[in-house]
Amino acid sequence: MPPIEVARRYYHDSYTTQFASRVSEATEAGGRPAVVLDETFFYPTSGGQPFDTGTLGDRRVLEVVVRETDQALLHVLDGPLAAGPIDGRVDWPRRLDHMQQHTGQHILSQAMIRIAGANTIGFHLGTDYVSIDLDVADLDDHRTDEALAMANDVVSGDVTVKAWFPTPEELTTINLRKT
């Protein structure tokens, strides 16, 4: 199996929705059929963002999870698939919605830190709404409005978002809340 950052193609390209791969293992997850692919664009539940759905061949992808024993991605399906070549299709409207909500959460969380000194301690991405939990008991409307305005300015400014694997040297130069 290729290294994780190679096999998990979404790390370097989150916009591809159709791809060819190979089923390298047919297995089960929670009593349901599942497969491991040589490489995939399907995002698993991770980092607060829900899993992608879509299709592999004529099977629906119901869930994507990380197997604890070896960190392989299990694509949980509505029926079995045999090993071999396969075409995949990611549900783009769902992926885009999750990407936008997740990025928006990061932007709003940073605005809350800068305006109100309030750190995000949890968040929820959902079908109908996204919410963040802050480490302050009471936040006045004025600071909330300021933080929302700052976040909206970032979105309106069409700021470039960069996702990458920084080197150990780069990590020492980046101001991060957590590594």
PDB file of C-alpha atoms in Angstrom:
ATOM      1  CA  MET A   1       0.000   0.000   0.000  1.00  0.00           C
ATOM      2  CA  PRO A   2       1.371   3.471  -0.860  1.00  0.00           C
ATOM      3  CA  PRO A   3       2.181   5.916   1.953  1.00  0.00           C
ATOM      4  CA  ILE A   4      -0.883   7.569   3.485  1.00  0.00           C
ATOM      5  CA  GLU A   5      -0.222  10.975   1.924  1.00  0.00           C
ATOM      6  CA  VAL A   6      -0.028   9.337  -1.533  1.00  0.00           C
ATOM      7  CA  ALA A   7      -2.951   6.921  -1.218  1.00  0.00           C
ATOM      8  CA  ARG A   8      -5.216   9.612   0.246  1.00  0.00           C
ATOM      9  CA  ARG A   9      -5.446  11.770  -2.840  1.00  0.00           C
ATOM     10  CA  TYR A  10      -7.840  14.291  -1.237  1.00  0.00           C
ATOM     11  CA  TYR A  11      -4.876  15.658   0.756  1.00  0.00           C
ATOM     12  CA  HIS A  12      -3.500  17.204  -2.433  1.00  0.00           C
ATOM     13  CA  ASP A  13      -6.674  17.624  -4.486  1.00  0.00           C
ATOM     14  CA  SER A  14     -10.011  18.090  -2.768  1.00  0.00           C
ATOM     15  CA  TYR A  15     -11.822  18.983  -5.998  1.00  0.00           C
ATOM     16  CA  THR A  16     -11.539  15.723  -7.955  1.00  0.00           C
ATOM     17  CA  THR A  17     -14.830  13.852  -7.826  1.00  0.00           C
ATOM     18  CA  GLN A  18     -14.322  11.082 -10.395  1.00  0.00           C
ATOM     19  CA  PHE A  19     -11.344   8.750 -10.368  1.00  0.00           C
ATOM     20  CA  ALA A  20     -10.084   5.281 -11.213  1.00  0.00           C
ATOM     21  CA  SER A  21      -8.533   3.059  -8.568  1.00  0.00           C
ATOM     22  CA  ARG A  22      -8.154  -0.570  -7.604  1.00  0.00           C
ATOM     23  CA  VAL A  23      -9.864  -2.541  -4.852  1.00  0.00           C
ATOM     24  CA  SER A  24      -6.916  -4.068  -3.015  1.00  0.00           C
ATOM     25  CA  GLU A  25      -8.929  -5.676  -0.208  1.00  0.00           C
ATOM     26  CA  ALA A  26     -12.543  -6.732   0.255  1.00  0.00           C
ATOM     27  CA  THR A  27     -13.516  -6.923   3.924  1.00  0.00           C
ATOM     28  CA  GLU A  28     -16.228  -5.908   6.402  1.00  0.00           C
ATOM     29  CA  ALA A  29     -16.711  -3.033   8.804  1.00  0.00           C
ATOM     30  CA  GLY A  30     -19.333  -3.364  11.509  1.00  0.00           C
ATOM     31  CA  GLY A  31     -20.875  -6.328   9.688  1.00  0.00           C
ATOM     32  CA  ARG A  32     -21.216  -4.359   6.426  1.00  0.00           C
ATOM     33  CA  PRO A  33     -19.268  -4.898   3.184  1.00  0.00           C
ATOM     34  CA  ALA A  34     -16.209  -2.652   2.857  1.00  0.00           C
ATOM     35  CA  VAL A  35     -13.190  -2.250   0.605  1.00  0.00           C
ATOM     36  CA  VAL A  36      -9.725  -0.747   0.758  1.00  0.00           C
ATOM     37  CA  LEU A  37      -8.562   1.061  -2.383  1.00  0.00           C
ATOM     38  CA  ASP A  38      -4.992   1.521  -3.616  1.00  0.00           C
ATOM     39  CA  GLU A  39      -5.744   5.255  -3.691  1.00  0.00           C
ATOM     40  CA  THR A  40      -8.853   7.288  -3.023  1.00  0.00           C
ATOM     41  CA  PHE A  41     -10.414  10.730  -3.121  1.00  0.00           C
ATOM     42  CA  PHE A  42     -13.042   9.752  -0.504  1.00  0.00           C
ATOM     43  CA  TYR A  43     -12.485  11.668   2.742  1.00  0.00           C
ATOM     44  CA  PRO A  44     -13.014   9.676   5.962  1.00  0.00           C
ATOM     45  CA  THR A  45     -14.522  11.005   9.163  1.00  0.00           C
ATOM     46  CA  SER A  46     -11.530  12.922  10.493  1.00  0.00           C
ATOM     47  CA  GLY A  47     -10.530  16.236  11.992  1.00  0.00           C
ATOM     48  CA  GLY A  48     -14.107  17.195  12.676  1.00  0.00           C
ATOM     49  CA  GLN A  49     -15.234  16.816   9.077  1.00  0.00           C
ATOM     50  CA  PRO A  50     -17.738  14.072   8.196  1.00  0.00           C
ATOM     51  CA  PHE A  51     -16.968  11.356   5.637  1.00  0.00           C
ATOM     52  CA  ASP A  52     -17.715  11.562   1.929  1.00  0.00           C
ATOM     53  CA  THR A  53     -20.363   9.490   0.227  1.00  0.00           C
ATOM     54  CA  GLY A  54     -20.719   8.551  -3.434  1.00  0.00           C
ATOM     55  CA  THR A  55     -20.240   5.404  -5.491  1.00  0.00           C
ATOM     56  CA  LEU A  56     -17.650   2.768  -6.282  1.00  0.00           C
ATOM     57  CA  GLY A  57     -18.752   1.031  -9.449  1.00  0.00           C
ATOM     58  CA  ASP A  58     -22.440   0.269  -8.945  1.00  0.00           C
ATOM     59  CA  ARG A  59     -22.166   0.283  -5.126  1.00  0.00           C
ATOM     60  CA  ARG A  60     -23.012   3.200  -2.886  1.00  0.00           C
ATOM     61  CA  VAL A  61     -20.360   4.373  -0.432  1.00  0.00           C
ATOM     62  CA  LEU A  62     -22.253   4.709   2.855  1.00  0.00           C
ATOM     63  CA  GLU A  63     -19.351   5.686   5.110  1.00  0.00           C
ATOM     64  CA  VAL A  64     -15.560   6.012   5.059  1.00  0.00           C
ATOM     65  CA  VAL A  65     -13.631   5.205   8.232  1.00  0.00           C
ATOM     66  CA  VAL A  66     -10.015   4.756   9.272  1.00  0.00           C
ATOM     67  CA  ARG A  67      -9.205   1.196  10.351  1.00  0.00           C
ATOM     68  CA  GLU A  68      -7.396   1.407  13.692  1.00  0.00           C
ATOM     69  CA  THR A  69      -5.016  -1.506  13.159  1.00  0.00           C
ATOM     70  CA  ASP A  70      -3.228  -0.147  10.067  1.00  0.00           C
ATOM     71  CA  GLN A  71      -4.833   3.253   9.322  1.00  0.00           C
ATOM     72  CA  ALA A  72      -6.253   1.961   6.011  1.00  0.00           C
ATOM     73  CA  LEU A  73      -9.423   3.658   4.756  1.00  0.00           C
ATOM     74  CA  LEU A  74     -12.453   1.392   4.756  1.00  0.00           C
ATOM     75  CA  HIS A  75     -15.100   2.368   2.222  1.00  0.00           C
ATOM     76  CA  VAL A  76     -18.294   0.910   3.696  1.00  0.00           C
ATOM     77  CA  LEU A  77     -20.682  -0.143   0.926  1.00  0.00           C
ATOM     78  CA  ASP A  78     -24.289  -1.134   0.328  1.00  0.00           C
ATOM     79  CA  GLY A  79     -23.069  -4.443  -1.143  1.00  0.00           C
ATOM     80  CA  PRO A  80     -19.855  -6.401  -1.742  1.00  0.00           C
ATOM     81  CA  LEU A  81     -17.217  -5.647  -4.374  1.00  0.00           C
ATOM     82  CA  ALA A  82     -14.459  -7.930  -5.647  1.00  0.00           C
ATOM     83  CA  ALA A  83     -10.794  -6.986  -5.878  1.00  0.00           C
ATOM     84  CA  GLY A  84      -9.784  -5.278  -9.108  1.00  0.00           C
ATOM     85  CA  PRO A  85     -10.126  -2.017 -11.030  1.00  0.00           C
ATOM     86  CA  ILE A  86     -12.949   0.313  -9.968  1.00  0.00           C
ATOM     87  CA  ASP A  87     -14.294   3.754 -10.845  1.00  0.00           C
ATOM     88  CA  GLY A  88     -15.186   6.075  -7.978  1.00  0.00           C
ATOM     89  CA  ARG A  89     -17.430   9.108  -7.790  1.00  0.00           C
ATOM     90  CA  VAL A  90     -17.558  11.440  -4.766  1.00  0.00           C
ATOM     91  CA  ASP A  91     -20.872  13.163  -3.941  1.00  0.00           C
ATOM     92  CA  TRP A  92     -19.692  16.698  -4.799  1.00  0.00           C
ATOM     93  CA  PRO A  93     -22.549  18.733  -3.206  1.00  0.00           C
ATOM     94  CA  ARG A  94     -21.970  16.974   0.143  1.00  0.00           C
ATOM     95  CA  ARG A  95     -18.152  17.363  -0.090  1.00  0.00           C
ATOM     96  CA  LEU A  96     -18.383  21.066  -1.004  1.00  0.00           C
ATOM     97  CA  ASP A  97     -20.829  21.743   1.831  1.00  0.00           C
ATOM     98  CA  HIS A  98     -18.489  20.072   4.342  1.00  0.00           C
ATOM     99  CA  MET A  99     -15.441  21.898   2.966  1.00  0.00           C
ATOM    100  CA  GLN A 100     -17.197  25.255   3.202  1.00  0.00           C
ATOM    101  CA  GLN A 101     -18.506  24.614   6.710  1.00  0.00           C
ATOM    102  CA  HIS A 102     -15.132  23.325   7.941  1.00  0.00           C
ATOM    103  CA  THR A 103     -13.182  26.247   6.477  1.00  0.00           C
ATOM    104  CA  GLY A 104     -15.795  28.699   7.763  1.00  0.00           C
ATOM    105  CA  GLN A 105     -15.430  27.225  11.243  1.00  0.00           C
ATOM    106  CA  HIS A 106     -11.668  27.818  11.166  1.00  0.00           C
ATOM    107  CA  ILE A 107     -12.173  31.404  10.010  1.00  0.00           C
ATOM    108  CA  LEU A 108     -14.812  32.150  12.647  1.00  0.00           C
ATOM    109  CA  SER A 109     -12.768  30.440  15.375  1.00  0.00           C
ATOM    110  CA  GLN A 110      -9.762  32.641  14.576  1.00  0.00           C
ATOM    111  CA  ALA A 111     -11.967  35.752  14.580  1.00  0.00           C
ATOM    112  CA  MET A 112     -13.330  34.756  18.004  1.00  0.00           C
ATOM    113  CA  ILE A 113      -9.771  34.427  19.329  1.00  0.00           C
ATOM    114  CA  ARG A 114      -8.723  37.818  17.941  1.00  0.00           C
ATOM    115  CA  ILE A 115     -11.827  39.771  18.962  1.00  0.00           C
ATOM    116  CA  ALA A 116     -12.990  38.067  22.143  1.00  0.00           C
ATOM    117  CA  GLY A 117     -10.064  35.933  23.310  1.00  0.00           C
ATOM    118  CA  ALA A 118     -12.457  32.986  23.036  1.00  0.00           C
ATOM    119  CA  ASN A 119     -11.007  29.626  21.991  1.00  0.00           C
ATOM    120  CA  THR A 120     -12.988  26.965  20.169  1.00  0.00           C
ATOM    121  CA  ILE A 121     -13.208  23.803  22.263  1.00  0.00           C
ATOM    122  CA  GLY A 122     -15.595  21.898  20.001  1.00  0.00           C
ATOM    123  CA  PHE A 123     -17.710  22.203  16.891  1.00  0.00           C
ATOM    124  CA  HIS A 124     -20.433  20.399  14.974  1.00  0.00           C
ATOM    125  CA  LEU A 125     -20.824  20.175  11.215  1.00  0.00           C
ATOM    126  CA  GLY A 126     -24.281  19.151  10.164  1.00  0.00           C
ATOM    127  CA  THR A 127     -26.759  19.105   7.336  1.00  0.00           C
ATOM    128  CA  ASP A 128     -28.643  22.164   8.543  1.00  0.00           C
ATOM    129  CA  TYR A 129     -26.123  24.135  10.592  1.00  0.00           C
ATOM    130  CA  VAL A 130     -22.626  24.357  12.001  1.00  0.00           C
ATOM    131  CA  SER A 131     -21.975  25.349  15.598  1.00  0.00           C
ATOM    132  CA  ILE A 132     -18.874  26.082  17.625  1.00  0.00           C
ATOM    133  CA  ASP A 133     -18.359  25.752  21.364  1.00  0.00           C
ATOM    134  CA  LEU A 134     -16.214  28.445  22.996  1.00  0.00           C
ATOM    135  CA  ASP A 135     -14.328  28.457  26.277  1.00  0.00           C
ATOM    136  CA  VAL A 136     -16.140  31.553  27.568  1.00  0.00           C
ATOM    137  CA  ALA A 137     -19.305  31.496  29.622  1.00  0.00           C
ATOM    138  CA  ASP A 138     -20.717  34.769  28.311  1.00  0.00           C
ATOM    139  CA  LEU A 139     -19.980  36.623  25.090  1.00  0.00           C
ATOM    140  CA  ASP A 140     -21.614  39.999  24.520  1.00  0.00           C
ATOM    141  CA  ASP A 141     -23.388  40.786  21.257  1.00  0.00           C
ATOM    142  CA  HIS A 142     -20.915  43.527  20.333  1.00  0.00           C
ATOM    143  CA  ARG A 143     -17.907  41.169  20.316  1.00  0.00           C
ATOM    144  CA  THR A 144     -19.904  38.493  18.546  1.00  0.00           C
ATOM    145  CA  ASP A 145     -20.887  40.985  15.833  1.00  0.00           C
ATOM    146  CA  GLU A 146     -17.246  42.136  15.491  1.00  0.00           C
ATOM    147  CA  ALA A 147     -16.023  38.553  15.126  1.00  0.00           C
ATOM    148  CA  LEU A 148     -18.708  37.791  12.537  1.00  0.00           C
ATOM    149  CA  ALA A 149     -17.763  40.931  10.590  1.00  0.00           C
ATOM    150  CA  MET A 150     -14.082  39.924  10.655  1.00  0.00           C
ATOM    151  CA  ALA A 151     -14.922  36.411   9.454  1.00  0.00           C
ATOM    152  CA  ASN A 152     -17.155  37.789   6.689  1.00  0.00           C
ATOM    153  CA  ASP A 153     -14.344  40.133   5.586  1.00  0.00           C
ATOM    154  CA  VAL A 154     -12.021  37.135   5.216  1.00  0.00           C
ATOM    155  CA  VAL A 155     -14.615  35.262   3.157  1.00  0.00           C
ATOM    156  CA  SER A 156     -15.405  38.333   1.024  1.00  0.00           C
ATOM    157  CA  GLY A 157     -11.675  38.878   0.490  1.00  0.00           C
ATOM    158  CA  ASP A 158     -11.436  35.477  -1.193  1.00  0.00           C
ATOM    159  CA  VAL A 159      -8.353  34.583   0.854  1.00  0.00           C
ATOM    160  CA  THR A 160      -6.376  31.607  -0.427  1.00  0.00           C
ATOM    161  CA  VAL A 161      -6.593  28.509   1.756  1.00  0.00           C
ATOM    162  CA  LYS A 162      -3.484  26.338   1.829  1.00  0.00           C
ATOM    163  CA  ALA A 163      -3.478  22.734   3.019  1.00  0.00           C
ATOM    164  CA  TRP A 164      -0.133  20.942   3.148  1.00  0.00           C
ATOM    165  CA  PHE A 165       2.195  18.807   5.219  1.00  0.00           C
ATOM    166  CA  PRO A 166       4.749  21.263   6.645  1.00  0.00           C
ATOM    167  CA  THR A 167       8.275  20.067   7.234  1.00  0.00           C
ATOM    168  CA  PRO A 168       9.606  20.094  10.820  1.00  0.00           C
ATOM    169  CA  GLU A 169      11.535  23.263   9.905  1.00  0.00           C
ATOM    170  CA  GLU A 170       8.389  24.972   8.559  1.00  0.00           C
ATOM    171  CA  LEU A 171       6.481  24.049  11.724  1.00  0.00           C
ATOM    172  CA  THR A 172       8.895  26.123  13.800  1.00  0.00           C
ATOM    173  CA  THR A 173       8.042  29.237  11.739  1.00  0.00           C
ATOM    174  CA  ILE A 174       4.246  28.892  11.773  1.00  0.00           C
ATOM    175  CA  ASN A 175       2.083  30.353  14.528  1.00  0.00           C
ATOM    176  CA  LEU A 176      -0.296  27.441  15.238  1.00  0.00           C
ATOM    177  CA  ARG A 177      -2.887  26.946  17.965  1.00  0.00           C
ATOM    178  CA  LYS A 178      -1.933  23.266  18.013  1.00  0.00           C
ATOM    179  CA  THR A 179       0.229  21.012  15.854  1.00  0.00           C
TER     180      THR A 179
END
